[in-house]
Short mmCIF file of C-alpha atoms in Angstrom, two decimals:
data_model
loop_
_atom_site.label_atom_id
_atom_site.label_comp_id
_atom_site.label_asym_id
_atom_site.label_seq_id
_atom_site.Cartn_x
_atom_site.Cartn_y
_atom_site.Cartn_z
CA UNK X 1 65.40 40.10 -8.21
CA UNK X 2 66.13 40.27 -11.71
CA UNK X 3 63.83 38.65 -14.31
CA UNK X 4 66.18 36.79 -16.14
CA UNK X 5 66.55 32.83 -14.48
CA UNK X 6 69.58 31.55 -14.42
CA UNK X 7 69.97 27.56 -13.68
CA UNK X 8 73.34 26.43 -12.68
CA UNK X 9 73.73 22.35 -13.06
CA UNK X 10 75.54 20.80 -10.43
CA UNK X 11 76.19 22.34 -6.64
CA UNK X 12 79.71 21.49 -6.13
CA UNK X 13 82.52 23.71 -5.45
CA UNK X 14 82.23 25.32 -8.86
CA UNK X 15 78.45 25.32 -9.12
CA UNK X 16 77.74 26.88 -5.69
CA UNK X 17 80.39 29.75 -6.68
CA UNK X 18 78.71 30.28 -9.79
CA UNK X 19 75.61 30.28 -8.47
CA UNK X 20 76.54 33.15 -5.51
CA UNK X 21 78.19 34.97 -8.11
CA UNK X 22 74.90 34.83 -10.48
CA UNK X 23 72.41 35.32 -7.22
CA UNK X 24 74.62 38.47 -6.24
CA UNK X 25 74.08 40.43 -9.76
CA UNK X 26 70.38 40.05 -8.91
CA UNK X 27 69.76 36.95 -11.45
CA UNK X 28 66.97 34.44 -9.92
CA UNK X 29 69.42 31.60 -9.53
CA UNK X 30 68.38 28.15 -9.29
CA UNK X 31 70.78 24.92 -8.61
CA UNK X 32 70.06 21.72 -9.63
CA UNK X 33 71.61 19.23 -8.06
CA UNK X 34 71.05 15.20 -7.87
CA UNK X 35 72.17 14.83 -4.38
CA UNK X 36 70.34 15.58 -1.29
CA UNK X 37 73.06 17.53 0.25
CA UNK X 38 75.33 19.54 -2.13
CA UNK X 39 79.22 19.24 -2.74
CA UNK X 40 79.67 15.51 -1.88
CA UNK X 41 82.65 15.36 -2.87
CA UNK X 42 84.12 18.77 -1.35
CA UNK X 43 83.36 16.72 1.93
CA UNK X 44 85.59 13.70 0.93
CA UNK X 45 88.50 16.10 -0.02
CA UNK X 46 91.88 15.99 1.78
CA UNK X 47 90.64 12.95 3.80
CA UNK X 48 87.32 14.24 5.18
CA UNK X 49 89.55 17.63 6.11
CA UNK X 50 89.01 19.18 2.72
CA UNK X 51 92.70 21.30 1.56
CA UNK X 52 90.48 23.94 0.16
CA UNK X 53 92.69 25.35 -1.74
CA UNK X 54 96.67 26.31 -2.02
CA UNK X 55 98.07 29.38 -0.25
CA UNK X 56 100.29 29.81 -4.19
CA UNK X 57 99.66 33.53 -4.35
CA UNK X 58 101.74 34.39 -7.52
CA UNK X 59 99.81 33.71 -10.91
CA UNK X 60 102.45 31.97 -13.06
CA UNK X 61 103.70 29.74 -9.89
CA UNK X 62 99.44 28.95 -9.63
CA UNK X 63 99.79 28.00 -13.37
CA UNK X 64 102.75 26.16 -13.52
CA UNK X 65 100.63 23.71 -11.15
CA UNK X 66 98.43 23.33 -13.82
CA UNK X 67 98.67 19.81 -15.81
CA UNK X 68 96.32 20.31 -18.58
CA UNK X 69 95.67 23.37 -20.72
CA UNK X 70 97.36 25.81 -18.12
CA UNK X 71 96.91 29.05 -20.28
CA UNK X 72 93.13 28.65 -20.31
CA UNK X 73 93.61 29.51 -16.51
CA UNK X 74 95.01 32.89 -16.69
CA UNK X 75 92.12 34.77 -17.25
CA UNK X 76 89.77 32.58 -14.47
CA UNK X 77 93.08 32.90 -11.65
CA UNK X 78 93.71 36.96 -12.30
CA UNK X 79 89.72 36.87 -11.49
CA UNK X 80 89.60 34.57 -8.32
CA UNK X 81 92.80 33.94 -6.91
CA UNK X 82 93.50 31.68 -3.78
CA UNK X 83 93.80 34.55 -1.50
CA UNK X 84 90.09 34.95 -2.56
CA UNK X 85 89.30 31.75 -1.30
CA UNK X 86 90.61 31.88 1.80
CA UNK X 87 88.75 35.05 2.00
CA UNK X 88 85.09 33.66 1.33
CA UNK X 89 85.50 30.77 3.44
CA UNK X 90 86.71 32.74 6.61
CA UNK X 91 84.45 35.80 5.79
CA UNK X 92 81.68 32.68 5.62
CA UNK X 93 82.90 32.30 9.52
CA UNK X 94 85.47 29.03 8.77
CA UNK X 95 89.02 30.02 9.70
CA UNK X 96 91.90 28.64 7.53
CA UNK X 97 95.40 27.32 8.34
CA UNK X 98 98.64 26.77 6.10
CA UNK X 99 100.48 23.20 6.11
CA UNK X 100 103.30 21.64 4.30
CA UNK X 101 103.33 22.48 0.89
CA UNK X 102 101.36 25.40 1.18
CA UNK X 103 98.35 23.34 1.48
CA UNK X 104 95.37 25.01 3.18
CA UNK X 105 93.15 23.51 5.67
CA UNK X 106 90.14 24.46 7.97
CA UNK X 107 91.23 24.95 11.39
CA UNK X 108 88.48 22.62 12.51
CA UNK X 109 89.89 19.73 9.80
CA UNK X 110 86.21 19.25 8.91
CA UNK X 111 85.18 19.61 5.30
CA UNK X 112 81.57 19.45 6.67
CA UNK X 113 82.42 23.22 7.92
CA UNK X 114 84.06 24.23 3.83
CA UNK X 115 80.91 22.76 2.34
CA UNK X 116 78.24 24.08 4.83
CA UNK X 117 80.16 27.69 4.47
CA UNK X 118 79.96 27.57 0.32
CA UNK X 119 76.12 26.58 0.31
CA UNK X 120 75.50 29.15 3.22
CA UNK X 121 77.24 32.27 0.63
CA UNK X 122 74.99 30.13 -2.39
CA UNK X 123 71.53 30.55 -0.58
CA UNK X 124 72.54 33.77 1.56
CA UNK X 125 73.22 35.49 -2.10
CA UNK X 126 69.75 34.47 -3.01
CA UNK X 127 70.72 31.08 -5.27
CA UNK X 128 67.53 28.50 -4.72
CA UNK X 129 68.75 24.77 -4.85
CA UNK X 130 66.47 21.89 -6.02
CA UNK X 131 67.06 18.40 -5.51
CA UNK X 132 66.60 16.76 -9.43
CA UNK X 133 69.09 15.51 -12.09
CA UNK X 134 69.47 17.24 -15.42
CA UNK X 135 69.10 15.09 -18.71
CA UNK X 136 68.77 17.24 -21.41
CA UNK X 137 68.25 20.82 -23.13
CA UNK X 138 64.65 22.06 -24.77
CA UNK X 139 65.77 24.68 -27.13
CA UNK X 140 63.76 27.50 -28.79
CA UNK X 141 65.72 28.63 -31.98
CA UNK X 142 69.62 28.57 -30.94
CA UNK X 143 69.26 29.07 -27.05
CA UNK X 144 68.38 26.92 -24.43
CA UNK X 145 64.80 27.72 -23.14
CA UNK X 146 64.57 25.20 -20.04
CA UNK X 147 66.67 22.35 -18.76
CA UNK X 148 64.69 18.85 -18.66
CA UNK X 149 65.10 16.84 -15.77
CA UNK X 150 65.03 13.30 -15.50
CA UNK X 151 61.58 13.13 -14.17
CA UNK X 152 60.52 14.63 -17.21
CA UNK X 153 59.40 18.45 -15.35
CA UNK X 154 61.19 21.35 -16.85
CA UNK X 155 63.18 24.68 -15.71
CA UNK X 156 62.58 27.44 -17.70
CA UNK X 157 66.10 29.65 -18.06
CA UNK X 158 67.70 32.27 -19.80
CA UNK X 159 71.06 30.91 -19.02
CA UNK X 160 72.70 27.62 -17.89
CA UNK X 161 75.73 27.21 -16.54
CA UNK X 162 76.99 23.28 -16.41
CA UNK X 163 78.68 22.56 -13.36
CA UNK X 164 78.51 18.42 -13.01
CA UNK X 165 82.08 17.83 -11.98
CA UNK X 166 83.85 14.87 -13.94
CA UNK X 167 83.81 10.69 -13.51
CA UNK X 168 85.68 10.35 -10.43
CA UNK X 169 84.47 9.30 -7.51
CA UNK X 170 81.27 8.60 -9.18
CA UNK X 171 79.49 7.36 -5.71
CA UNK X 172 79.36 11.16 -4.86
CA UNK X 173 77.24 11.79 -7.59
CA UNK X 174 80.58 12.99 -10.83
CA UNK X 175 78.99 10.66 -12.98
CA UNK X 176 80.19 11.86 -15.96
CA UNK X 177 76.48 13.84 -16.77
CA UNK X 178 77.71 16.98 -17.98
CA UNK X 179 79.92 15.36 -20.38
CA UNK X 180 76.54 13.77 -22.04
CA UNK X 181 74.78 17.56 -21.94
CA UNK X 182 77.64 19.34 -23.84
CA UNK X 183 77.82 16.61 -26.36
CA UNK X 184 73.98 16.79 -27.16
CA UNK X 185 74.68 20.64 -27.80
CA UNK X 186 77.53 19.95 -30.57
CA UNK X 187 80.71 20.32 -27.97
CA UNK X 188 83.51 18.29 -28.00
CA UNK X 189 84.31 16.00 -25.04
CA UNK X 190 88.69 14.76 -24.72
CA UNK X 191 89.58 11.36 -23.88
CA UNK X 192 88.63 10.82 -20.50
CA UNK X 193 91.43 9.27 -17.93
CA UNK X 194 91.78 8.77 -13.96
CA UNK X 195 94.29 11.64 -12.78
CA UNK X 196 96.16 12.02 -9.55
CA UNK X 197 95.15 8.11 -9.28
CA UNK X 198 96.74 5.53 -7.95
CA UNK X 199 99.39 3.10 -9.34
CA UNK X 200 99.40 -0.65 -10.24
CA UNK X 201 102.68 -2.25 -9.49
CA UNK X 202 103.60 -5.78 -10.47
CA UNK X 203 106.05 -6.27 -8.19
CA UNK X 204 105.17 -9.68 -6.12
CA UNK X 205 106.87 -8.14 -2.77
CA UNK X 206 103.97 -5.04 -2.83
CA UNK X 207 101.35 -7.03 -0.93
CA UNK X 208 103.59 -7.63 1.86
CA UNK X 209 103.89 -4.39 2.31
CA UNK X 210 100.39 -3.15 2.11
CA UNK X 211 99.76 0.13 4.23
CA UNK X 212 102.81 0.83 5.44
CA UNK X 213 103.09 4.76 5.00
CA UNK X 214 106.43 6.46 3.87
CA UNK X 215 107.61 9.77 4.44
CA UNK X 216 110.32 11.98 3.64
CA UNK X 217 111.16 9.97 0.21
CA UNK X 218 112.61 11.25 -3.00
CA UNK X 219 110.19 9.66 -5.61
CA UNK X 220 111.25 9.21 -9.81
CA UNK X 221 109.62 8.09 -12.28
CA UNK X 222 111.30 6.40 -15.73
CA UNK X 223 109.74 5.48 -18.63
CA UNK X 224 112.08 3.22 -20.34
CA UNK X 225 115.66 5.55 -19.42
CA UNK X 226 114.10 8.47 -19.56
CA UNK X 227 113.33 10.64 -16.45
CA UNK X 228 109.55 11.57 -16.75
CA UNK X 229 108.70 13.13 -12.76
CA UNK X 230 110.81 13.46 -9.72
CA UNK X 231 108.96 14.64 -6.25
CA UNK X 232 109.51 14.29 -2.24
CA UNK X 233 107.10 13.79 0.12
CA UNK X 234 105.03 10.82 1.37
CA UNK X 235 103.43 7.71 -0.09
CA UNK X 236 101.70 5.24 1.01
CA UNK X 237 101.78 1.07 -0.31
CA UNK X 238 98.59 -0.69 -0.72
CA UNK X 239 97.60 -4.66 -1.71
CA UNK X 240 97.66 -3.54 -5.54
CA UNK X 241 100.36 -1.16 -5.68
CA UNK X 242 101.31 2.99 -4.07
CA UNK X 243 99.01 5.74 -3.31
CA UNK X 244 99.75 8.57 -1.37
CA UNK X 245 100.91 12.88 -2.43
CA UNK X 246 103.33 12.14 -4.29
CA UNK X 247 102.43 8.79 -6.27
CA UNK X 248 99.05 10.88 -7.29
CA UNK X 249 101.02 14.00 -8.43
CA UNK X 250 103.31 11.51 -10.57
CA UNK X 251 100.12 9.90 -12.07
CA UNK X 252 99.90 12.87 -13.55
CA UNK X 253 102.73 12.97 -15.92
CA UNK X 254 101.96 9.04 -16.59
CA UNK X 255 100.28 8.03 -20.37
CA UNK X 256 98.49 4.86 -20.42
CA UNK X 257 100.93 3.25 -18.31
CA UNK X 258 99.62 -0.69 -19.82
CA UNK X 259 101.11 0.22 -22.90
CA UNK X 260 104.77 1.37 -21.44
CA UNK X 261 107.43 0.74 -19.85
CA UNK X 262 107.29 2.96 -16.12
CA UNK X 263 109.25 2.39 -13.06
CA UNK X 264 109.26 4.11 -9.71
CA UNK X 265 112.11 4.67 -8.01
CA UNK X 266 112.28 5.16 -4.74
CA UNK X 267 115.24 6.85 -2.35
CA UNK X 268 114.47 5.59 0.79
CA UNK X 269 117.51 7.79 2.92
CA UNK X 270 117.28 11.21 0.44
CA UNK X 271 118.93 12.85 3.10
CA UNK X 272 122.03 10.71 3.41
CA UNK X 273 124.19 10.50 -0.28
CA UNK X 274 125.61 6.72 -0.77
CA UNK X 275 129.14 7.70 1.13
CA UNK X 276 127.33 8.52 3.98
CA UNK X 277 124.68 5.86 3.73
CA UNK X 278 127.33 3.62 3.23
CA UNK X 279 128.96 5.22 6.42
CA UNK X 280 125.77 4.52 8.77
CA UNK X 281 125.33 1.05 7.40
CA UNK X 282 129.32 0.66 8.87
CA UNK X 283 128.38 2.07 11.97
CA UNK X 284 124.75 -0.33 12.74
CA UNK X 285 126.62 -3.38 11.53
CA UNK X 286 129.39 -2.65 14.01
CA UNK X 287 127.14 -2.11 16.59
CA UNK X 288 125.58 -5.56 15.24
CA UNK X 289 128.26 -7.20 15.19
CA UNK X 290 126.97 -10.75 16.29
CA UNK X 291 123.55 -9.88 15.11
CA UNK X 292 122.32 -11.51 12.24
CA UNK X 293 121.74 -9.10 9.08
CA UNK X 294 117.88 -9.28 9.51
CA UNK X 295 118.01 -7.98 12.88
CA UNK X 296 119.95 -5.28 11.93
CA UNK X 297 118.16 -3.13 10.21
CA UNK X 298 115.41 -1.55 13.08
CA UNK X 299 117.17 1.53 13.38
CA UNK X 300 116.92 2.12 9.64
CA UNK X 301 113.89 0.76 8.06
CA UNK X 302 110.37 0.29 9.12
CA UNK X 303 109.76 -2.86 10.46
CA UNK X 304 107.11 -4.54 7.50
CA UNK X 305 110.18 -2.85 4.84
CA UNK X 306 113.08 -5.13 6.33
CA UNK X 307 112.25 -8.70 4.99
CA UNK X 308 111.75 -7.03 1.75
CA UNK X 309 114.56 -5.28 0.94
CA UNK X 310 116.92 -8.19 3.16
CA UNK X 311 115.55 -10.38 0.57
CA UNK X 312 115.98 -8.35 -2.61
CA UNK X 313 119.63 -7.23 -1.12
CA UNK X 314 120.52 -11.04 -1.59
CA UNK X 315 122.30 -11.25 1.59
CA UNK X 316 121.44 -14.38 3.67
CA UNK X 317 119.15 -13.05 6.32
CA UNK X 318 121.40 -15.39 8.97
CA UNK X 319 124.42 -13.67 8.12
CA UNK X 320 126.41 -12.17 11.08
CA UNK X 321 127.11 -8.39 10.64
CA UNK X 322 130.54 -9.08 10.79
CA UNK X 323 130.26 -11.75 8.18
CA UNK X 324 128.90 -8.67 4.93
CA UNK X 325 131.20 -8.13 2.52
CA UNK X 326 132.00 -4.86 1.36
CA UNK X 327 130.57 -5.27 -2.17
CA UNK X 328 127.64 -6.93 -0.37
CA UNK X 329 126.92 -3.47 1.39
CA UNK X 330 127.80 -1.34 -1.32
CA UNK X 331 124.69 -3.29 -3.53
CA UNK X 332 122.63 -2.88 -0.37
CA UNK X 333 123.32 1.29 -0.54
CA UNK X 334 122.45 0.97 -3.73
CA UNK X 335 118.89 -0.68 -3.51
CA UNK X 336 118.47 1.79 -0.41
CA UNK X 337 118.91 4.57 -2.91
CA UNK X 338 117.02 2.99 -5.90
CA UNK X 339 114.01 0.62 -4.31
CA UNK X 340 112.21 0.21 -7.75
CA UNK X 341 108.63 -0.33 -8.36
CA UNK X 342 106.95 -1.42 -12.45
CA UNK X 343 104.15 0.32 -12.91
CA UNK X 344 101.32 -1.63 -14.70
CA UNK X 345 98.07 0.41 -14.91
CA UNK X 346 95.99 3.17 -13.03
CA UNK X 347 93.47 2.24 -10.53
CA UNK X 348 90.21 3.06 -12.19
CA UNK X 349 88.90 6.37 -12.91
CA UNK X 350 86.01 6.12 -10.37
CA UNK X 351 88.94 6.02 -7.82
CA UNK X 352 91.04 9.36 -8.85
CA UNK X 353 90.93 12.22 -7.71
CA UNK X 354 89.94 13.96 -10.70
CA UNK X 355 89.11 13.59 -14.47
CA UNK X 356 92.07 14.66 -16.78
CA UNK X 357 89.89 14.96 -19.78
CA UNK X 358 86.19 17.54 -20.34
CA UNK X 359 84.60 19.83 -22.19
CA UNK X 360 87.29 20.99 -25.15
CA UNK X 361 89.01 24.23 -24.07
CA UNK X 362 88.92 25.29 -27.79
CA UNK X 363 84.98 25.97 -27.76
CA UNK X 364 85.06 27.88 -24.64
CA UNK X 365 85.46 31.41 -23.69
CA UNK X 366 88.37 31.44 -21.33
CA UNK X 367 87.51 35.43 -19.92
CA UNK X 368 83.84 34.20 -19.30
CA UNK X 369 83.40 30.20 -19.27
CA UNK X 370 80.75 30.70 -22.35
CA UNK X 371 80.44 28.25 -24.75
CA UNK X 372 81.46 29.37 -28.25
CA UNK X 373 78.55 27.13 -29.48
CA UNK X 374 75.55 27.78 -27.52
CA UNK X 375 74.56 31.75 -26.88
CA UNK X 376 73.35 31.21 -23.39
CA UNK X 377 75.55 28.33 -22.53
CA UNK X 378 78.30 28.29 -19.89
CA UNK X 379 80.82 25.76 -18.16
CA UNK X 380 82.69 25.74 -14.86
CA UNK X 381 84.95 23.00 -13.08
CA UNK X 382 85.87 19.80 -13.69
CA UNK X 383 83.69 19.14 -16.30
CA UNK X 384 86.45 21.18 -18.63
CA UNK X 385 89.78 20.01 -19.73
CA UNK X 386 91.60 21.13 -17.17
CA UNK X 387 93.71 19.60 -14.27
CA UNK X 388 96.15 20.01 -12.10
CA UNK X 389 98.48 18.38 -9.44
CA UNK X 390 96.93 17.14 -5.70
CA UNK X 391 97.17 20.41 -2.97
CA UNK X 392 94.31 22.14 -3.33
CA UNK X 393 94.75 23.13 -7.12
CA UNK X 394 91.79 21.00 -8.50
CA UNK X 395 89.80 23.09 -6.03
CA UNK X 396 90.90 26.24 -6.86
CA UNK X 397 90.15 25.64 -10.43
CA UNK X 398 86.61 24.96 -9.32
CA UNK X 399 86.30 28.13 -7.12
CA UNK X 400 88.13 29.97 -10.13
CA UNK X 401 86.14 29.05 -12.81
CA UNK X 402 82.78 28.88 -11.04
CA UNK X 403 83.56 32.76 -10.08
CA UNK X 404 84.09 34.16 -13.50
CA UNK X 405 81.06 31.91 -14.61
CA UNK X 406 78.88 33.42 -12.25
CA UNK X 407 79.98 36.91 -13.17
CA UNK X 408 79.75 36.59 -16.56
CA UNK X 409 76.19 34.40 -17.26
#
């Protein structure tokens, strides 16, 4: 073991890479991390299943995933791609699979089994992890000689790498920490804001139908007339507004959405254009002909939808099938194609999935994570300005950047 101490702050997903990487080039590596049991919030990922990272093997298609300051990535990607991933965590005995959207998955769908497997290639590499929280830096001319904990002991380093994750889901421990150590040192922190978060919606119809899950949906979003995101996939409602893939990736490309003017629009039948929409609503009200209009509708919507949209459509629910109007069905194609949500504010950033906000890009090193301020000062993970859609990207940034840390410290 090498002389030189190394202490890496923070044993999540980027920390514990860091720290393997560090341990393996012989440095005595010590984590410090606040939690009892590392990478919290690695075992909340992807619904408990953790989508460890995405199986997007060609650099610029990784990067054009990439929300905030994408070109930083280059360097940290060509170093640790998500092949590489896959590789460590199935080399750490945890086989992989691919699902829609490239996402990848243990075969077990436990994120117990990712996180066991990354602290297993920590401590197997030699890394040491102590249970404590970092507060601040003791410095001996322009280095940092030891990192003080909050119990007022001290580690003695010759490097420090800060790994502490961002200010979202804050109960795991991402409590915004690291943010606090790089300003005492003279970095610059960004606005920090909730990303892939979920939406507010005004709409007085949204409670009615909270949890009901939709799949297979085109989703847009507007700001005033102009077309800011467009995505298919699944969402989900809830008693304050939409969650769910694609509402999260569209939160993304959303800026301080109290102060504007978004809509979602939803196309409910993306597979059917409005001639043939128009054509199937023919065919169930003929089959309906007696039926009254709210009964009509099983074979098309889900069942907590129907009220809904019978009542937005403006067509009496007691009208017989036979009874609709053609202009009448026409509007209804129309609000089949276009079901429209207002947006009124993120949930809070303690519920998103990441921070969009960190450490400035600008005063790091992007071919080593090194801080451009302090000598023997590093960053890796969330705790930078950089973000990126839901899928396993956010993780892979982690892995990435934790890698070329921990080879470069």
């Amino acid at each position: 073991m090498n002389s030189k101490k190394v202490v890496i702050i923070g044993g999540g997903a980027a920390g514990l890479l860091a720290a393997a990487e560090s341990a393996k080039r012989g440095l005595d590596t010590v984590i410090i991390e606040k939690n009892s049991r590392p990478a919290r919030k690695v075992m909340i990922t992807g619904k408990g299943r953790c989508n460890v990272t995405n199986a997007c093997f060609d650099i610029d298609e990784l990067i054009s995933n990439v929300v905030t300051n994408p070109r930083f990535m280059y360097s940290a990607f060509s170093a640790f791609m998500p092949y590489d991933t896959i590789a460590l965590v199935e080399d750490m005995g945890v086989p992989t699979k691919i699902e829609r959207g490239n996402r990848v998955f243990p075969v077990s769908d436990k994120a117990v089994d990712i996180v066991d497997a990354l602290v297993k290639n920590a401590t197997d590499s030699g890394a040491k992890i102590i249970e404590g929280t970092a507060k601040a830096f003791r410095f001996d001319g322009d280095r940092i000689a030891a990192v003080v904990l909050s119990d007022g002991s001290e580690t003695e380093c010759d490097a420090v790498a800060v790994c502490t994750g961002g200010k979202s889901y804050s109960k795991t421990g991402s409590t915004g920490d690291g943010y606090t150590l790089a300003k005492s040192v003279g970095h610059t922190v960004t606005e920090l804001k909730p990303s892939l978060v979920p939406l507010v919606c005004s709409n007085n119809f949204v409670p009615a139908l909270q949890g009901l899950s939709l799949k297979n949906v085109a989703v847009t979003v507007f700001d005033g007339n102009s077309r800011v995101y467009s995505d298919f996939g699944e969402m989900l409602f809830t008693h304050f507004g939409v969650s769910g893939p694609v509402i999260l990736s569209a939160s993304c490309h959303m800026k301080e959405p109290e102060k504007k003017n978004y809509k979602i629009v939803i196309d409910l039948k993306p597979a059917l254009d409005e001639s043939q929409l128009d054509k199937r609503l023919q065919r169930d009200f003929a089959e309906n002909n007696n039926k009254d209009f709210i009964n009509s509708l099983s074979k098309l919507l889900p069942r907590k939808m129907i009220p809904v949209i019978v009542k937005l459509s403006g067509i009496e629910p007691s009208a017989k099938c036979n009874q609709i109007t053609r202009e009448q069905r026409k509007s209804l194609v129309s609000l089949l194609k276009g079901f429209s949500l207002d947006v009124t504010g993120f949930r809070p950033i303690e519920e998103a999935i990441v921070t969009s906000g960190g450490v400035n890009v600008r005063e790091i090193d992007p071919k080593t994570m090194k801080s451009k301020i302090v000598k023997n000062l590093s960053f890796a993970g969330e705790v930078i300005d950089v973000d990126a859609y839901t899928g396993g990207f956010n993780l892979q940034i982690a892995f990435s950047t934790g890698y070329l840390c921990g080879q470069n410290i």
